[in-house]
Short mmCIF file of C-alpha atoms and ligand atoms in Angstrom, two decimals:
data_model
loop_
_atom_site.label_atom_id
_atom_site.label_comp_id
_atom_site.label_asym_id
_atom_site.label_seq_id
_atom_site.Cartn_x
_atom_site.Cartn_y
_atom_site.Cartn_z
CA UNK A 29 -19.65 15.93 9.05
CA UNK A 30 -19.73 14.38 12.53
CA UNK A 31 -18.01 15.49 15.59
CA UNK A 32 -15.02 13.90 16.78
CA UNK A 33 -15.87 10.67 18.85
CA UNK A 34 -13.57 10.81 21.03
CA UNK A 35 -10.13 12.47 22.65
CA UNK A 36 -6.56 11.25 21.72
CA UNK A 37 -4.62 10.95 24.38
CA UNK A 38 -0.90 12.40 23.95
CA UNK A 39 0.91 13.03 27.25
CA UNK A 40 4.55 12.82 25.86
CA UNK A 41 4.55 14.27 22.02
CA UNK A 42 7.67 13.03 19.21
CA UNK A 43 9.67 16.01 18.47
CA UNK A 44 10.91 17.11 15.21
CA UNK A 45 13.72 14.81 13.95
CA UNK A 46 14.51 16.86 10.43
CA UNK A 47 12.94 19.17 8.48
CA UNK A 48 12.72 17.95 4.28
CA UNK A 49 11.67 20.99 1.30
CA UNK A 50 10.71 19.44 -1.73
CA UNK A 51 12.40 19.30 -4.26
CA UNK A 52 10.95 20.45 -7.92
CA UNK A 53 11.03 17.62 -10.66
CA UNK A 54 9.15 16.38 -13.18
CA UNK A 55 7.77 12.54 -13.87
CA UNK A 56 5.59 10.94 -16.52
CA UNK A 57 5.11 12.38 -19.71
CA UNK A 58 6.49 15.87 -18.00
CA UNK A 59 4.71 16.38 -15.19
CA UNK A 60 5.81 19.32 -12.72
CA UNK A 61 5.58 18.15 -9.72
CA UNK A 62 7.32 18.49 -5.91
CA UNK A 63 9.32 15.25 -4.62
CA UNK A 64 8.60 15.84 -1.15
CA UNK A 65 9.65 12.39 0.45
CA UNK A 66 12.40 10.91 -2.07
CA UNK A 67 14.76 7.68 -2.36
CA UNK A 68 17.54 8.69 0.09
CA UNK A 69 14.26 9.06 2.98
CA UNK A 70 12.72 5.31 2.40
CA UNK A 71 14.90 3.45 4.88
CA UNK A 72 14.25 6.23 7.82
CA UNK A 73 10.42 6.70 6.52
CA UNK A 74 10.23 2.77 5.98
CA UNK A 75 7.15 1.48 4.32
CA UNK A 76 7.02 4.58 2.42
CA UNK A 77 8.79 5.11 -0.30
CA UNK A 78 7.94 8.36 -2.29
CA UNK A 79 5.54 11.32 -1.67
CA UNK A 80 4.85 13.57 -4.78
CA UNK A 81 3.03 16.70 -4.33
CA UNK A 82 1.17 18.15 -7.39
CA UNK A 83 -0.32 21.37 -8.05
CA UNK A 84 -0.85 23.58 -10.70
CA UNK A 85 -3.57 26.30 -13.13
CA UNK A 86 -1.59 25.57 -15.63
CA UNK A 87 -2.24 22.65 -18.35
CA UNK A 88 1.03 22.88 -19.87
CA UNK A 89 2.40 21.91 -16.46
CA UNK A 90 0.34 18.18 -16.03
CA UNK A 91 -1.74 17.92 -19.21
CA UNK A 92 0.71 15.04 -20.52
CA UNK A 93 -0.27 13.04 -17.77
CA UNK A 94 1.33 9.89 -17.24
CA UNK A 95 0.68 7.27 -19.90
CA UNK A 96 1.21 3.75 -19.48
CA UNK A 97 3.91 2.49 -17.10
CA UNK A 98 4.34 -0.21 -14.90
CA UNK A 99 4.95 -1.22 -11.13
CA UNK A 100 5.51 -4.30 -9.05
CA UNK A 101 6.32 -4.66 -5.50
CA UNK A 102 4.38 -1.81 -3.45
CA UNK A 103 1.26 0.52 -3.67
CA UNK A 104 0.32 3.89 -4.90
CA UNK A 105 -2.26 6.04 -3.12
CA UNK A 106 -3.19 9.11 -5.08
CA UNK A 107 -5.35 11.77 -3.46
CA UNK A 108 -6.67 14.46 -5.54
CA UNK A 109 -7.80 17.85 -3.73
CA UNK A 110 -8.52 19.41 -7.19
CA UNK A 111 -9.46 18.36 -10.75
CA UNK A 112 -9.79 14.75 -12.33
CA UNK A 113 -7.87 11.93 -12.89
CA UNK A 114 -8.70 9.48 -15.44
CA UNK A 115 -7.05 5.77 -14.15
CA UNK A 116 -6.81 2.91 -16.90
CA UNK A 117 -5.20 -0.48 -16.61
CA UNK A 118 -3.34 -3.64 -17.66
CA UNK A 119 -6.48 -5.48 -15.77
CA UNK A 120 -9.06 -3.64 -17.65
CA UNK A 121 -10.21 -1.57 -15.09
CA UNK A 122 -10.77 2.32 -15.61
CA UNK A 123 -12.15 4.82 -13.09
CA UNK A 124 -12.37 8.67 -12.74
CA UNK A 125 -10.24 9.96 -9.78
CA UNK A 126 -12.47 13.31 -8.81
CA UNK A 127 -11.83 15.85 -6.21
CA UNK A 128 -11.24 14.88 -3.09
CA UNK A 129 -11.41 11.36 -3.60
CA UNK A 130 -8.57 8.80 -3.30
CA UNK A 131 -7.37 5.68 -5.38
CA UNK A 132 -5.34 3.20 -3.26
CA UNK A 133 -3.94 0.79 -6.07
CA UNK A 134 -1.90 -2.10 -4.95
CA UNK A 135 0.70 -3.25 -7.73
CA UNK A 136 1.17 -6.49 -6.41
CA UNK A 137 3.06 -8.34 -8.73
CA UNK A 138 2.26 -6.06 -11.88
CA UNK A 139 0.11 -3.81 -13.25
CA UNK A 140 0.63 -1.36 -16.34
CA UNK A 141 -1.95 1.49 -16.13
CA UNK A 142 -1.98 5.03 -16.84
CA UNK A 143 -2.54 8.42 -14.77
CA UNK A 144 -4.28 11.08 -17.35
CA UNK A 145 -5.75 14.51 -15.97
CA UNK A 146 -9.25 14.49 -17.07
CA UNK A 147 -9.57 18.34 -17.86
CA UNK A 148 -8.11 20.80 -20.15
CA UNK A 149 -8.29 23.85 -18.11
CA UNK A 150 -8.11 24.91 -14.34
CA UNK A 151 -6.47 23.73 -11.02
CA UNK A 152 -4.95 19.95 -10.78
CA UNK A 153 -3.73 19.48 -7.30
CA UNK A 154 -2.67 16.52 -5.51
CA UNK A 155 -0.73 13.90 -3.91
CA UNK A 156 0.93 10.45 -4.55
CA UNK A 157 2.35 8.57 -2.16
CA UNK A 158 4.36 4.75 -2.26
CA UNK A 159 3.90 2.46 0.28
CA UNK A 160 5.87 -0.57 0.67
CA UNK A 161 4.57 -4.10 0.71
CA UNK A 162 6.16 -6.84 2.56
CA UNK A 163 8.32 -9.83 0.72
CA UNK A 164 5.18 -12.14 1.56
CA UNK A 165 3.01 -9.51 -0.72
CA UNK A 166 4.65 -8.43 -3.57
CA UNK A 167 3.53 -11.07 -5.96
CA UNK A 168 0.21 -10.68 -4.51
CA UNK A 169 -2.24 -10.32 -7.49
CA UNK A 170 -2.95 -6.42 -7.85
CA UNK A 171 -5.83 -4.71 -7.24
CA UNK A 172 -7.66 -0.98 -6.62
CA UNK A 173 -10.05 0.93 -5.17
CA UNK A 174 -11.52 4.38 -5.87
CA UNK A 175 -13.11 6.26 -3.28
CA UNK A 176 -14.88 8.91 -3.76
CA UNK A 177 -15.31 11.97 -1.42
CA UNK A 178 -18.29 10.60 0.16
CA UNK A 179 -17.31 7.93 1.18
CA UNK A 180 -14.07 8.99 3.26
CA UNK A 181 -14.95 9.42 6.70
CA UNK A 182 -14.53 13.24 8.06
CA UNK A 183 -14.78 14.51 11.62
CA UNK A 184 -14.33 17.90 13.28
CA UNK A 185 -12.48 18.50 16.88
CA UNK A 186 -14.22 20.70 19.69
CA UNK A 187 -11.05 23.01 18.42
CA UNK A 188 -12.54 23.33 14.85
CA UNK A 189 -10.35 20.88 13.16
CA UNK A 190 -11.66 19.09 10.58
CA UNK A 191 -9.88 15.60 9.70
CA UNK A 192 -10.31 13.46 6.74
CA UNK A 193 -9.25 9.76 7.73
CA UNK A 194 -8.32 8.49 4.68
CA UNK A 195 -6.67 5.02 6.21
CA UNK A 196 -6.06 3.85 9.58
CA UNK A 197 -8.21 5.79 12.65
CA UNK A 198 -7.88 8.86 14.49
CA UNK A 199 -10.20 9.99 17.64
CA UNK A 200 -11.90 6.50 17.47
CA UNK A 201 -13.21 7.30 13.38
CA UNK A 202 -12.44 4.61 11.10
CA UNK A 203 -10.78 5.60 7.96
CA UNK A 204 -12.00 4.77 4.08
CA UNK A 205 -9.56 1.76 4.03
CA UNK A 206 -7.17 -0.44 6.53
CA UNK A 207 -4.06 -2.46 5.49
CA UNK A 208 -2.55 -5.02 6.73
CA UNK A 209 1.70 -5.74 8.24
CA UNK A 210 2.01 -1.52 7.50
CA UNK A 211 -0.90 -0.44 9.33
CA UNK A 212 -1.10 2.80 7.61
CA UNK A 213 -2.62 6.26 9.04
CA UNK A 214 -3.23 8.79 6.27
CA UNK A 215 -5.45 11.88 7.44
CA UNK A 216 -5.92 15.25 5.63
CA UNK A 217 -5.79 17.92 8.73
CA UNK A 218 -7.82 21.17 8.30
CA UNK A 219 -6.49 23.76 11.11
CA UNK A 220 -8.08 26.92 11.87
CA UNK A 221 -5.37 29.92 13.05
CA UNK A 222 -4.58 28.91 16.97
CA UNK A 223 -6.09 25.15 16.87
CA UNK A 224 -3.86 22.30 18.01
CA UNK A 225 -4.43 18.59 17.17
CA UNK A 226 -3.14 15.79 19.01
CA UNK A 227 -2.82 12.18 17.53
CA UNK A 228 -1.76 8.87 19.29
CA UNK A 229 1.39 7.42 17.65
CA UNK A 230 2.51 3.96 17.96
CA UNK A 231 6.00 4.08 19.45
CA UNK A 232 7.81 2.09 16.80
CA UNK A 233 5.92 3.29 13.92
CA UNK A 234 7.40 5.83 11.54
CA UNK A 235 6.04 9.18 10.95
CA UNK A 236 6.04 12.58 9.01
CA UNK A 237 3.68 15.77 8.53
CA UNK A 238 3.66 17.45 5.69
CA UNK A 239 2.20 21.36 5.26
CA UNK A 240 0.63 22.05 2.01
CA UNK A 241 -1.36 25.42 3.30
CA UNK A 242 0.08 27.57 5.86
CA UNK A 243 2.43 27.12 8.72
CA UNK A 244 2.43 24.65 11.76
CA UNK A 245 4.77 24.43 14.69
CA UNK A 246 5.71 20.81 16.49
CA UNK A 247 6.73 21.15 19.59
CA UNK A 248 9.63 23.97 19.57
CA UNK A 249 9.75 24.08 15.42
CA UNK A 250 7.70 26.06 12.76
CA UNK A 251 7.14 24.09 9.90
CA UNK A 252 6.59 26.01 6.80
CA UNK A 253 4.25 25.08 4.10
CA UNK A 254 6.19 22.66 1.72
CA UNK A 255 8.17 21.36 4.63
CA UNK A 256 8.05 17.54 5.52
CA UNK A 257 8.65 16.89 9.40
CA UNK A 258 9.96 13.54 10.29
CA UNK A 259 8.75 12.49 13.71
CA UNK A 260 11.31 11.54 16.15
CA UNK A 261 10.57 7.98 17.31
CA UNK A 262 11.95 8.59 20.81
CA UNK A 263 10.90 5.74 22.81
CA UNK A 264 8.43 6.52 25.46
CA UNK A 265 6.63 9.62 23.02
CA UNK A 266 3.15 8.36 22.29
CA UNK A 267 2.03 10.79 19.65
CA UNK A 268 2.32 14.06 17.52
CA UNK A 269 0.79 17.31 18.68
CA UNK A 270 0.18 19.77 16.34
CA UNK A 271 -0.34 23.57 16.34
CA UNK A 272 -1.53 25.98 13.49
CA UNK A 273 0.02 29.27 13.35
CA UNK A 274 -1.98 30.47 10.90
CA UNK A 275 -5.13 28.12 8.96
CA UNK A 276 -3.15 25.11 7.80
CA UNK A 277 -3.78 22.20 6.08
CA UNK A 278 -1.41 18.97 6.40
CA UNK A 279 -0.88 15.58 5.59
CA UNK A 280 -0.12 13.57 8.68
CA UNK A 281 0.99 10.50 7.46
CA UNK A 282 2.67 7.05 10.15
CA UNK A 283 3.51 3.13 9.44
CA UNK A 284 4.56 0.18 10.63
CA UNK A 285 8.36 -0.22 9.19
CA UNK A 286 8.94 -3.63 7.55
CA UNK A 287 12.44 -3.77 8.03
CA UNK A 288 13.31 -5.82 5.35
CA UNK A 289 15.85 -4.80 2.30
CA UNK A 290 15.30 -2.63 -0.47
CA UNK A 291 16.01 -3.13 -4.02
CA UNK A 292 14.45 -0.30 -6.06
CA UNK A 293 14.49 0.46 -9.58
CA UNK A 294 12.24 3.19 -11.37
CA UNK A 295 8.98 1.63 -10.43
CA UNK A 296 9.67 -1.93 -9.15
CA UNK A 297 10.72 -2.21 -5.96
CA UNK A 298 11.77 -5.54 -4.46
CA UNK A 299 13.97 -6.88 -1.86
CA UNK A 300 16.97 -8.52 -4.07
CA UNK A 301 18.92 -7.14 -7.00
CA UNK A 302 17.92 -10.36 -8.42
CA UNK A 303 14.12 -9.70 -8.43
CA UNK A 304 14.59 -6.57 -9.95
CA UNK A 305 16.15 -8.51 -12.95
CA UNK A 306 13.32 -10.86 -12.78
CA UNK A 307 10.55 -7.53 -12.80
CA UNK A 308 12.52 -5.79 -16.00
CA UNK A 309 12.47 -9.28 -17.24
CA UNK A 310 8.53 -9.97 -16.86
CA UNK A 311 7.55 -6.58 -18.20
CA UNK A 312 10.01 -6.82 -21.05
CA UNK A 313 7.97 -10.10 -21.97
CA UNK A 314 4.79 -8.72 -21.20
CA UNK A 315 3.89 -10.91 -18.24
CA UNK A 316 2.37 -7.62 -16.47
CA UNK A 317 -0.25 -7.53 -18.47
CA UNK A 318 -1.54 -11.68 -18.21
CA UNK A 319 -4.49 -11.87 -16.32
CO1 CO B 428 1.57 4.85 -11.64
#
């Protein structure tokens, strides 16, 4: 691990816009699983679309896994903390997802693939998040990468906060992977009791934090574990400031919106009604699957 490389400099932090619990559900072939960004957030939270949290000892609980389904119009990032993931594909392509590592698959304009756990006992923990791609994109051919652990940069603070920049860059560390129009910062925050990050924002981008160990407090509000904060985009704030009230562990997650319509339906998401037609339409005649 190397130290951090530089300072961020925050001087006027976003405050706390709304607080979001998760809500229990279940997806794929049964799944449990917590919706912690859903559909009625993707215009505020605009280019993401969905964050599902994961976690369980149980088998019965993800052991179905998610067989073969299709998307079109955005990309999946999964990040696994704990357990395996075994990833297979309309392109041919199959890779094991292992802890700690990340696969950032981009649908383009259609893949079928499928999401199996890769164990039949112990801890499966994780996270999948949708991010949007812009009208000029979607019919982009698709494509993935795994990353392993390895290979995603980490840094730790002078504070003792250790930071695993996943996409974008934080304290002058560039992350695994970059995207284009979005821009996307995904980092994994490790917080020792006390410790306070800071992270430079982009004013018009959008932002949230979500806890998965511990508590934090923003600014004036405690945000429990399970608890999404959306960052206010006040113009003029130029960042988020953190503070752990106990060891903590958060997602801090910011985008470029693409301000451009929404037309969703299970897993296609486009920007007409009509292209939605024309997605059910393609995978009904197996077009997803042509090379
Ligand atoms: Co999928």
């Amino acid at each position: 691990m190397t130290p951090a490389r530089a300072r961020e400099h925050v001087t006027r932090p976003r405050p706390v816009e709304d607080l979001v619990v998760g809500r229990a559900t279940s997806d794929g072939a049964g799944v449990d699983l917590i919706r912690v960004l859903s559909q009625d957030l993707q215009q505020r939270l605009d280019p993401f679309l969905l964050l599902d949290a994961f976690g369980s000892d149980d088998p019965e609980d993800y052991i179905a896994g998610f067989p073969d389904h299709p998307h079109r119009g955005f990309e999946t990032v999964t990040y696994m903390l704990a357990g395996r993931m075994r990833h297979q594909d309309s392109a041919g392509h199959d890779g094991l997802l292992e802890p700690g590592g990340v696969q950032w698959m981009m649908a383009g304009r259609g893949v079928i693939h499928s999401e199996m756990p890769e164990q039949q006992e112990g801890r499966l923990e994780g996270f999948q998040l949708w991010l949007n791609l812009s009208a000029k994109d979607k019919m982009r051919s698709p494509w993935y990468r795994n990353i392993q652990r390895r290979q995603i940069p980490e840094f730790v603070t002078p504070e003792g906060v250790t930071v695993r920049v996943i996409a974008g860059s934080s304290h002058e560390v560039t992350g695994a992977l970059r995207r284009p129009t979005t821009d996307p910062l995904y980092l994994d925050v490790h917080l020792p009791a006390g410790a306070r990050f800071a992270q430079a924002l982009p004013a018009q981008s959008n932002a949230f934090v979500y806890v998965y160990r511990g508590d934090l407090s923003i600014g004036t509000r405690a945000v429990a574990r399970q608890h999404l904060a959306i960052l206010a985009n006040d113009p003029g704030c130029d960042g988020v400031v953190v503070r752990a009230e106990t060891s903590a562990r958060a997602l801090l997650i910011a985008g470029r919106p693409l301000h451009e319509p929404i037309a969703r339906y299970g897993p296609f998401v486009m920007n007409s009604q009509e292209e939605i037609v024309r997605a059910i339409t393609d995978f009904r005649e197996g077009r997803f699957a042509e090379p």
